[in-house]
C-alpha cells in the first residue's frame, strides 16, 4: 500500500511538472539555457558576447549558447528557414534596415523589457516602435579612410565614383552583411530612383564585396584598400589601442544613415522566459558597459559613460 501511495505521489509530481512546463512554454531539455543566434564579431574572443554570457550565467544560472550565423542578414535568413520549428530563443543583430522583413515573416514575439526606460531616445522608434526588437547598440555608417594612403579623401558619395578611386573601396555584400545592406540603403536614400545609375558608376571603384564586416574591415586594416564602409565609431578602436589616428571616419556632405541593432524573442522559442531575461540583461548597465570597447558601437543604455577614445568622433547629419 505504501509503495502504491508513493507511485501516486510521484505521478502527481510528474503531472505538475508537465503542467508547469506547458504554462511557461519551456522545453524541459532547454530549461537551463538560452540559445542566441548572432554574428561572428559579437561572439569572437574580442567581442562582447563571451563576457556578457559569463555575467548573465553568474546572475541567473542560465547558460548562453551562441550560434554564429555569420552576419545580420544571415541571422534573419536562418530564422525564417526554421520558422515552423525554431531552434533559437533570441535573434541578436537584426537592424533597422531588415526589421520590416522580420515583421513580414512573423518570426518575432513582442516583448517590452521591464527596464526599457534606460534606452536612449529614438532607438526604439528606429526598430518599428512595437518591441519586436529591443535596441542594444547603434552608430551611423561612414566611410573609413586611411590618411596615410596617399589618395585624397572623398567628401561625398559622388566622389567615390571618380577614377582616382579605382579599386580603392571595400564594401560588404548587402545580401549577407548588415553594413553592406546599410551602404546600399545609404545610396538609395541619397539617390532614390537614380540608385542603379550610381551603382553602375561606382562599380570600378569597388575592390571587393566582402561577405561580412570582419573580413572586409580586416582587408582594409591590412592595407588592401584605403577606403571601407564601416561605422563612425570604428576609429575609437584604433585610438583606444594607441594605433594612432591613421584611420578616420569621413563626414560626407550627403548626410549619413544610422544603424540601430536589436535583439528579439523568437516566436515559438523553446525557452521564451530565458530569452526575455537575456534581453533585459543585455540592455542593463552591467552588459552595456562592455559594448563601447568590444563592439565599438554606441551602447543603447543612455546611462553608460563612454570612454575617452569616443570623445573626438564625428557627429554627422543623420538622414531619415
mmCIF file of C-alpha atoms in Angstrom:
data_model
loop_
_atom_site.group_PDB
_atom_site.id
_atom_site.type_symbol
_atom_site.label_atom_id
_atom_site.label_comp_id
_atom_site.label_asym_id
_atom_site.label_seq_id
_atom_site.Cartn_x
_atom_site.Cartn_y
_atom_site.Cartn_z
ATOM 1 C CA UNK A 1 0.000 0.000 0.000
ATOM 2 C CA UNK A 2 2.873 2.332 0.910
ATOM 3 C CA UNK A 3 4.559 1.606 -2.443
ATOM 4 C CA UNK A 4 1.292 2.287 -4.254
ATOM 5 C CA UNK A 5 0.898 5.617 -2.401
ATOM 6 C CA UNK A 6 4.443 6.612 -3.393
ATOM 7 C CA UNK A 7 3.627 5.914 -7.025
ATOM 8 C CA UNK A 8 0.558 8.134 -6.781
ATOM 9 C CA UNK A 9 2.618 10.980 -5.280
ATOM 10 C CA UNK A 10 5.281 10.555 -7.982
ATOM 11 C CA UNK A 11 2.620 10.612 -10.695
ATOM 12 C CA UNK A 12 1.155 13.813 -9.277
ATOM 13 C CA UNK A 13 4.623 15.437 -9.174
ATOM 14 C CA UNK A 14 5.356 14.471 -12.788
ATOM 15 C CA UNK A 15 1.949 15.743 -13.873
ATOM 16 C CA UNK A 16 2.507 19.021 -12.028
ATOM 17 C CA UNK A 17 5.907 19.419 -13.730
ATOM 18 C CA UNK A 18 4.342 18.856 -17.151
ATOM 19 C CA UNK A 19 1.603 21.420 -16.431
ATOM 20 C CA UNK A 20 4.223 23.891 -15.238
ATOM 21 C CA UNK A 21 6.281 23.421 -18.405
ATOM 22 C CA UNK A 22 3.210 23.889 -20.582
ATOM 23 C CA UNK A 23 2.249 27.083 -18.760
ATOM 24 C CA UNK A 24 5.740 28.546 -19.099
ATOM 25 C CA UNK A 25 6.244 27.102 -22.604
ATOM 26 C CA UNK A 26 9.692 25.893 -21.594
ATOM 27 C CA UNK A 27 11.079 22.782 -23.232
ATOM 28 C CA UNK A 28 12.402 20.741 -20.243
ATOM 29 C CA UNK A 29 15.505 19.834 -22.251
ATOM 30 C CA UNK A 30 16.257 23.549 -22.695
ATOM 31 C CA UNK A 31 15.219 24.846 -19.272
ATOM 32 C CA UNK A 32 18.775 25.702 -18.223
ATOM 33 C CA UNK A 33 19.951 27.545 -21.341
ATOM 34 C CA UNK A 34 19.104 30.271 -23.819
ATOM 35 C CA UNK A 35 20.075 29.843 -27.473
ATOM 36 C CA UNK A 36 21.097 33.067 -29.228
ATOM 37 C CA UNK A 37 21.567 33.416 -32.992
ATOM 38 C CA UNK A 38 24.077 36.204 -33.643
ATOM 39 C CA UNK A 39 27.046 37.195 -35.807
ATOM 40 C CA UNK A 40 30.743 36.371 -35.780
ATOM 41 C CA UNK A 41 32.239 39.606 -34.422
ATOM 42 C CA UNK A 42 29.821 39.733 -31.483
ATOM 43 C CA UNK A 43 30.898 36.334 -30.171
ATOM 44 C CA UNK A 44 34.574 36.458 -31.109
ATOM 45 C CA UNK A 45 37.136 36.434 -28.297
ATOM 46 C CA UNK A 46 37.474 40.207 -28.631
ATOM 47 C CA UNK A 47 33.718 40.834 -28.917
ATOM 48 C CA UNK A 48 31.240 41.487 -26.071
ATOM 49 C CA UNK A 49 29.455 38.143 -26.348
ATOM 50 C CA UNK A 50 31.658 35.937 -24.144
ATOM 51 C CA UNK A 51 31.792 38.402 -21.226
ATOM 52 C CA UNK A 52 28.052 39.137 -21.417
ATOM 53 C CA UNK A 53 27.325 35.388 -21.420
ATOM 54 C CA UNK A 54 29.541 34.839 -18.383
ATOM 55 C CA UNK A 55 27.944 37.670 -16.408
ATOM 56 C CA UNK A 56 24.440 36.533 -17.381
ATOM 57 C CA UNK A 57 25.155 32.979 -16.267
ATOM 58 C CA UNK A 58 26.550 34.199 -12.946
ATOM 59 C CA UNK A 59 23.450 36.328 -12.402
ATOM 60 C CA UNK A 60 20.761 33.851 -13.494
ATOM 61 C CA UNK A 61 22.307 30.387 -13.566
ATOM 62 C CA UNK A 62 21.259 30.117 -17.237
ATOM 63 C CA UNK A 63 23.829 29.093 -19.817
ATOM 64 C CA UNK A 64 24.078 31.128 -23.034
ATOM 65 C CA UNK A 65 24.546 29.068 -26.193
ATOM 66 C CA UNK A 66 25.607 31.391 -29.025
ATOM 67 C CA UNK A 67 25.224 30.213 -32.610
ATOM 68 C CA UNK A 68 27.378 32.058 -35.164
ATOM 69 C CA UNK A 69 25.265 32.784 -38.227
ATOM 70 C CA UNK A 70 27.921 34.885 -39.993
ATOM 71 C CA UNK A 71 26.257 38.304 -40.178
ATOM 72 C CA UNK A 72 22.934 40.037 -39.561
ATOM 73 C CA UNK A 73 21.263 39.169 -42.857
ATOM 74 C CA UNK A 74 22.204 35.515 -42.397
ATOM 75 C CA UNK A 75 20.682 35.532 -38.902
ATOM 76 C CA UNK A 76 17.367 36.589 -40.404
ATOM 77 C CA UNK A 77 17.562 34.062 -43.235
ATOM 78 C CA UNK A 78 18.282 31.175 -40.869
ATOM 79 C CA UNK A 79 15.441 32.150 -38.557
ATOM 80 C CA UNK A 80 12.970 32.332 -41.455
ATOM 81 C CA UNK A 81 14.026 28.894 -42.717
ATOM 82 C CA UNK A 82 13.440 27.458 -39.232
ATOM 83 C CA UNK A 83 10.225 29.403 -38.679
ATOM 84 C CA UNK A 84 7.985 26.364 -38.147
ATOM 85 C CA UNK A 85 10.341 24.755 -35.627
ATOM 86 C CA UNK A 86 12.728 27.420 -34.294
ATOM 87 C CA UNK A 87 15.919 26.313 -32.593
ATOM 88 C CA UNK A 88 16.946 29.722 -31.265
ATOM 89 C CA UNK A 89 15.330 31.645 -28.424
ATOM 90 C CA UNK A 90 16.851 35.038 -29.290
ATOM 91 C CA UNK A 91 17.893 36.772 -32.512
ATOM 92 C CA UNK A 92 20.654 39.296 -31.798
ATOM 93 C CA UNK A 93 21.873 41.548 -34.600
ATOM 94 C CA UNK A 94 18.853 42.440 -36.727
ATOM 95 C CA UNK A 95 18.821 46.151 -37.519
ATOM 96 C CA UNK A 96 16.553 48.968 -38.628
ATOM 97 C CA UNK A 97 17.108 48.092 -42.298
ATOM 98 C CA UNK A 98 15.861 44.491 -42.013
ATOM 99 C CA UNK A 99 13.337 44.612 -39.159
ATOM 100 C CA UNK A 100 10.484 45.044 -41.645
ATOM 101 C CA UNK A 101 11.415 41.733 -43.287
ATOM 102 C CA UNK A 102 11.369 40.077 -39.880
ATOM 103 C CA UNK A 103 7.948 41.593 -39.209
ATOM 104 C CA UNK A 104 6.601 40.348 -42.535
ATOM 105 C CA UNK A 105 7.928 36.851 -41.794
ATOM 106 C CA UNK A 106 6.194 36.939 -38.378
ATOM 107 C CA UNK A 107 9.123 35.270 -36.617
ATOM 108 C CA UNK A 108 9.329 37.515 -33.522
ATOM 109 C CA UNK A 109 7.213 37.874 -30.404
ATOM 110 C CA UNK A 110 6.665 41.327 -28.968
ATOM 111 C CA UNK A 111 8.422 41.885 -25.647
ATOM 112 C CA UNK A 112 8.964 45.149 -23.785
ATOM 113 C CA UNK A 113 11.734 44.763 -21.177
ATOM 114 C CA UNK A 114 10.912 45.858 -17.633
ATOM 115 C CA UNK A 115 13.990 48.135 -17.735
ATOM 116 C CA UNK A 116 13.170 49.664 -21.143
ATOM 117 C CA UNK A 117 13.363 53.203 -19.709
ATOM 118 C CA UNK A 118 17.191 53.046 -19.916
ATOM 119 C CA UNK A 119 17.167 53.055 -23.728
ATOM 120 C CA UNK A 120 18.253 56.284 -25.436
ATOM 121 C CA UNK A 121 15.527 58.222 -27.239
ATOM 122 C CA UNK A 122 14.769 57.478 -30.876
ATOM 123 C CA UNK A 123 16.218 53.970 -30.945
ATOM 124 C CA UNK A 124 13.003 52.042 -30.285
ATOM 125 C CA UNK A 125 11.251 54.080 -32.984
ATOM 126 C CA UNK A 126 14.011 53.148 -35.461
ATOM 127 C CA UNK A 127 13.151 49.479 -34.912
ATOM 128 C CA UNK A 128 9.446 49.821 -35.586
ATOM 129 C CA UNK A 129 8.334 51.011 -32.149
ATOM 130 C CA UNK A 130 6.475 47.751 -31.448
ATOM 131 C CA UNK A 131 9.043 45.956 -29.227
ATOM 132 C CA UNK A 132 9.619 43.099 -31.629
ATOM 133 C CA UNK A 133 13.256 44.163 -31.290
ATOM 134 C CA UNK A 134 14.984 45.824 -28.348
ATOM 135 C CA UNK A 135 17.891 48.155 -29.285
ATOM 136 C CA UNK A 136 21.255 47.216 -27.806
ATOM 137 C CA UNK A 137 23.681 49.380 -29.825
ATOM 138 C CA UNK A 138 23.841 51.930 -32.646
ATOM 139 C CA UNK A 139 26.106 54.046 -34.841
ATOM 140 C CA UNK A 140 25.923 55.998 -38.093
ATOM 141 C CA UNK A 141 27.631 54.357 -41.059
ATOM 142 C CA UNK A 142 30.660 56.086 -42.528
ATOM 143 C CA UNK A 143 33.466 55.574 -45.000
ATOM 144 C CA UNK A 144 36.673 54.948 -43.050
ATOM 145 C CA UNK A 145 39.746 56.444 -44.698
ATOM 146 C CA UNK A 146 43.431 55.601 -44.360
ATOM 147 C CA UNK A 147 45.081 59.014 -44.080
ATOM 148 C CA UNK A 148 48.489 57.514 -44.944
ATOM 149 C CA UNK A 149 47.313 56.000 -48.222
ATOM 150 C CA UNK A 150 48.382 58.895 -50.450
ATOM 151 C CA UNK A 151 44.908 59.284 -52.032
ATOM 152 C CA UNK A 152 42.652 62.272 -51.491
ATOM 153 C CA UNK A 153 39.798 61.966 -49.012
ATOM 154 C CA UNK A 154 36.387 61.849 -50.730
ATOM 155 C CA UNK A 155 33.792 64.286 -49.396
ATOM 156 C CA UNK A 156 30.580 62.690 -50.644
ATOM 157 C CA UNK A 157 29.163 59.532 -52.203
ATOM 158 C CA UNK A 158 29.551 61.018 -55.679
ATOM 159 C CA UNK A 159 33.299 61.453 -55.156
ATOM 160 C CA UNK A 160 33.638 57.689 -54.748
ATOM 161 C CA UNK A 161 32.789 57.228 -58.432
ATOM 162 C CA UNK A 162 35.827 59.218 -59.575
ATOM 163 C CA UNK A 163 38.585 57.440 -61.497
ATOM 164 C CA UNK A 164 41.154 58.203 -58.786
ATOM 165 C CA UNK A 165 39.331 55.735 -56.502
ATOM 166 C CA UNK A 166 39.503 52.812 -58.928
ATOM 167 C CA UNK A 167 39.732 49.582 -56.852
ATOM 168 C CA UNK A 168 40.163 51.697 -53.715
ATOM 169 C CA UNK A 169 36.881 50.880 -51.916
ATOM 170 C CA UNK A 170 35.945 47.789 -49.888
ATOM 171 C CA UNK A 171 32.220 47.129 -49.448
ATOM 172 C CA UNK A 172 30.279 44.226 -47.952
ATOM 173 C CA UNK A 173 27.697 42.099 -49.734
ATOM 174 C CA UNK A 174 24.224 43.513 -48.904
ATOM 175 C CA UNK A 175 22.748 40.011 -49.224
ATOM 176 C CA UNK A 176 24.750 38.701 -46.270
ATOM 177 C CA UNK A 177 26.005 41.712 -44.320
ATOM 178 C CA UNK A 178 24.196 44.455 -42.395
ATOM 179 C CA UNK A 179 26.966 47.030 -43.112
ATOM 180 C CA UNK A 180 26.676 46.030 -46.764
ATOM 181 C CA UNK A 181 22.936 46.494 -46.600
ATOM 182 C CA UNK A 182 23.463 49.769 -44.741
ATOM 183 C CA UNK A 183 25.627 51.182 -47.519
ATOM 184 C CA UNK A 184 23.012 50.047 -50.030
ATOM 185 C CA UNK A 185 20.312 51.909 -48.077
ATOM 186 C CA UNK A 186 22.563 54.964 -47.790
ATOM 187 C CA UNK A 187 22.841 55.131 -51.582
ATOM 188 C CA UNK A 188 19.101 54.552 -52.020
ATOM 189 C CA UNK A 189 18.308 57.320 -49.544
ATOM 190 C CA UNK A 190 20.574 59.833 -51.299
ATOM 191 C CA UNK A 191 19.984 58.849 -54.950
ATOM 192 C CA UNK A 192 16.432 57.473 -54.949
ATOM 193 C CA UNK A 193 15.402 56.315 -58.430
ATOM 194 C CA UNK A 194 18.934 57.058 -59.700
ATOM 195 C CA UNK A 195 20.309 54.275 -57.498
ATOM 196 C CA UNK A 196 21.070 51.880 -60.377
ATOM 197 C CA UNK A 197 22.912 54.553 -62.323
ATOM 198 C CA UNK A 198 25.035 55.448 -59.292
ATOM 199 C CA UNK A 199 25.943 51.830 -58.535
ATOM 200 C CA UNK A 200 26.934 51.285 -62.142
ATOM 201 C CA UNK A 201 29.279 54.280 -61.973
ATOM 202 C CA UNK A 202 30.603 53.135 -58.582
ATOM 203 C CA UNK A 203 31.493 49.602 -59.707
ATOM 204 C CA UNK A 204 35.031 50.428 -60.993
ATOM 205 C CA UNK A 205 35.893 51.829 -57.547
ATOM 206 C CA UNK A 206 34.975 48.622 -55.689
ATOM 207 C CA UNK A 207 37.898 46.331 -54.892
ATOM 208 C CA UNK A 208 35.676 43.604 -53.445
ATOM 209 C CA UNK A 209 32.317 42.834 -51.882
ATOM 210 C CA UNK A 210 33.328 41.034 -48.687
ATOM 211 C CA UNK A 211 30.849 38.539 -47.186
ATOM 212 C CA UNK A 212 30.795 40.345 -43.839
ATOM 213 C CA UNK A 213 32.228 43.206 -41.790
ATOM 214 C CA UNK A 214 35.014 41.192 -40.133
ATOM 215 C CA UNK A 215 36.505 40.130 -43.462
ATOM 216 C CA UNK A 216 36.079 43.500 -45.151
ATOM 217 C CA UNK A 217 37.446 45.638 -42.322
ATOM 218 C CA UNK A 218 40.316 43.207 -41.860
ATOM 219 C CA UNK A 219 41.282 43.686 -45.507
ATOM 220 C CA UNK A 220 41.185 47.448 -45.001
ATOM 221 C CA UNK A 221 43.446 47.436 -41.934
ATOM 222 C CA UNK A 222 45.814 45.084 -43.794
ATOM 223 C CA UNK A 223 46.249 47.854 -46.373
ATOM 224 C CA UNK A 224 44.467 46.259 -49.310
ATOM 225 C CA UNK A 225 42.438 49.426 -49.959
ATOM 226 C CA UNK A 226 42.319 52.933 -48.433
ATOM 227 C CA UNK A 227 38.524 53.135 -48.063
ATOM 228 C CA UNK A 228 35.963 50.839 -46.421
ATOM 229 C CA UNK A 229 32.352 51.031 -45.305
ATOM 230 C CA UNK A 230 32.118 50.808 -41.520
ATOM 231 C CA UNK A 231 30.911 52.941 -38.625
ATOM 232 C CA UNK A 232 31.529 56.436 -37.264
ATOM 233 C CA UNK A 233 32.662 54.673 -34.073
ATOM 234 C CA UNK A 234 35.300 52.442 -35.715
ATOM 235 C CA UNK A 235 38.229 54.884 -35.247
ATOM 236 C CA UNK A 236 37.735 54.686 -31.474
ATOM 237 C CA UNK A 237 39.249 51.203 -31.568
ATOM 238 C CA UNK A 238 42.498 52.429 -33.082
ATOM 239 C CA UNK A 239 42.704 55.354 -30.660
ATOM 240 C CA UNK A 240 41.990 53.164 -27.632
ATOM 241 C CA UNK A 241 44.815 50.797 -28.500
ATOM 242 C CA UNK A 242 47.331 53.533 -29.342
ATOM 243 C CA UNK A 243 47.345 52.764 -33.054
ATOM 244 C CA UNK A 244 47.173 56.487 -33.771
ATOM 245 C CA UNK A 245 44.686 58.447 -35.847
ATOM 246 C CA UNK A 246 45.628 56.949 -39.202
ATOM 247 C CA UNK A 247 42.088 55.664 -39.764
ATOM 248 C CA UNK A 248 39.351 58.303 -39.682
ATOM 249 C CA UNK A 249 35.619 58.393 -40.355
ATOM 250 C CA UNK A 250 34.795 60.826 -43.153
ATOM 251 C CA UNK A 251 31.845 63.189 -42.765
ATOM 252 C CA UNK A 252 30.042 63.295 -46.114
ATOM 253 C CA UNK A 253 28.080 66.306 -47.290
ATOM 254 C CA UNK A 254 25.239 63.952 -48.330
ATOM 255 C CA UNK A 255 24.465 63.126 -44.683
ATOM 256 C CA UNK A 256 24.665 59.621 -43.205
ATOM 257 C CA UNK A 257 22.314 56.780 -42.337
ATOM 258 C CA UNK A 258 22.379 55.182 -38.889
ATOM 259 C CA UNK A 259 22.254 51.543 -37.914
ATOM 260 C CA UNK A 260 20.347 50.507 -34.801
ATOM 261 C CA UNK A 261 20.833 46.868 -33.813
ATOM 262 C CA UNK A 262 18.298 44.949 -31.799
ATOM 263 C CA UNK A 263 17.578 41.639 -30.104
ATOM 264 C CA UNK A 264 14.230 39.864 -30.186
ATOM 265 C CA UNK A 265 12.438 36.807 -28.818
ATOM 266 C CA UNK A 266 11.691 34.112 -31.395
ATOM 267 C CA UNK A 267 8.050 33.157 -31.831
ATOM 268 C CA UNK A 268 7.825 29.527 -30.710
ATOM 269 C CA UNK A 269 11.085 29.754 -28.742
ATOM 270 C CA UNK A 270 11.879 26.675 -26.632
ATOM 271 C CA UNK A 271 12.702 28.869 -23.615
ATOM 272 C CA UNK A 272 10.952 32.249 -24.008
ATOM 273 C CA UNK A 273 11.336 33.198 -20.345
ATOM 274 C CA UNK A 274 15.108 32.790 -20.527
ATOM 275 C CA UNK A 275 15.072 34.807 -23.766
ATOM 276 C CA UNK A 276 13.312 37.692 -22.026
ATOM 277 C CA UNK A 277 15.761 37.597 -19.114
ATOM 278 C CA UNK A 278 18.667 37.674 -21.563
ATOM 279 C CA UNK A 279 17.315 40.728 -23.394
ATOM 280 C CA UNK A 280 16.691 42.579 -20.134
ATOM 281 C CA UNK A 281 20.246 41.804 -19.070
ATOM 282 C CA UNK A 282 21.596 42.828 -22.495
ATOM 283 C CA UNK A 283 20.392 46.417 -22.016
ATOM 284 C CA UNK A 284 21.437 46.619 -18.356
ATOM 285 C CA UNK A 285 24.426 48.797 -17.440
ATOM 286 C CA UNK A 286 26.329 45.674 -16.444
ATOM 287 C CA UNK A 287 26.175 44.330 -20.004
ATOM 288 C CA UNK A 288 26.120 47.662 -21.838
ATOM 289 C CA UNK A 289 29.374 48.763 -20.237
ATOM 290 C CA UNK A 290 31.011 46.071 -22.393
ATOM 291 C CA UNK A 291 29.706 47.484 -25.697
ATOM 292 C CA UNK A 292 31.936 50.547 -26.363
ATOM 293 C CA UNK A 293 35.322 48.795 -26.041
ATOM 294 C CA UNK A 294 34.383 45.421 -27.575
ATOM 295 C CA UNK A 295 31.544 46.048 -30.012
ATOM 296 C CA UNK A 296 32.873 49.517 -30.914
ATOM 297 C CA UNK A 297 29.368 50.933 -31.180
ATOM 298 C CA UNK A 298 27.376 53.335 -29.031
ATOM 299 C CA UNK A 299 25.526 51.477 -26.241
ATOM 300 C CA UNK A 300 21.733 51.815 -26.263
ATOM 301 C CA UNK A 301 21.677 52.343 -22.492
ATOM 302 C CA UNK A 302 21.763 56.116 -22.021
ATOM 303 C CA UNK A 303 23.369 55.814 -18.578
ATOM 304 C CA UNK A 304 26.617 54.246 -19.794
ATOM 305 C CA UNK A 305 29.632 56.550 -19.702
ATOM 306 C CA UNK A 306 31.648 56.476 -22.925
ATOM 307 C CA UNK A 307 35.439 56.019 -22.830
ATOM 308 C CA UNK A 308 37.788 58.861 -23.770
ATOM 309 C CA UNK A 309 38.506 57.270 -27.182
ATOM 310 C CA UNK A 310 34.967 58.211 -28.237
ATOM 311 C CA UNK A 311 35.349 61.908 -27.457
ATOM 312 C CA UNK A 312 36.691 63.023 -30.845
ATOM 313 C CA UNK A 313 34.292 61.110 -33.090
ATOM 314 C CA UNK A 314 32.408 62.995 -35.785
ATOM 315 C CA UNK A 315 28.712 63.746 -35.298
ATOM 316 C CA UNK A 316 27.350 63.714 -38.850
ATOM 317 C CA UNK A 317 23.933 64.752 -40.055
ATOM 318 C CA UNK A 318 21.608 61.735 -39.960
ATOM 319 C CA UNK A 319 19.251 61.167 -42.900
ATOM 320 C CA UNK A 320 15.720 59.918 -42.202
#
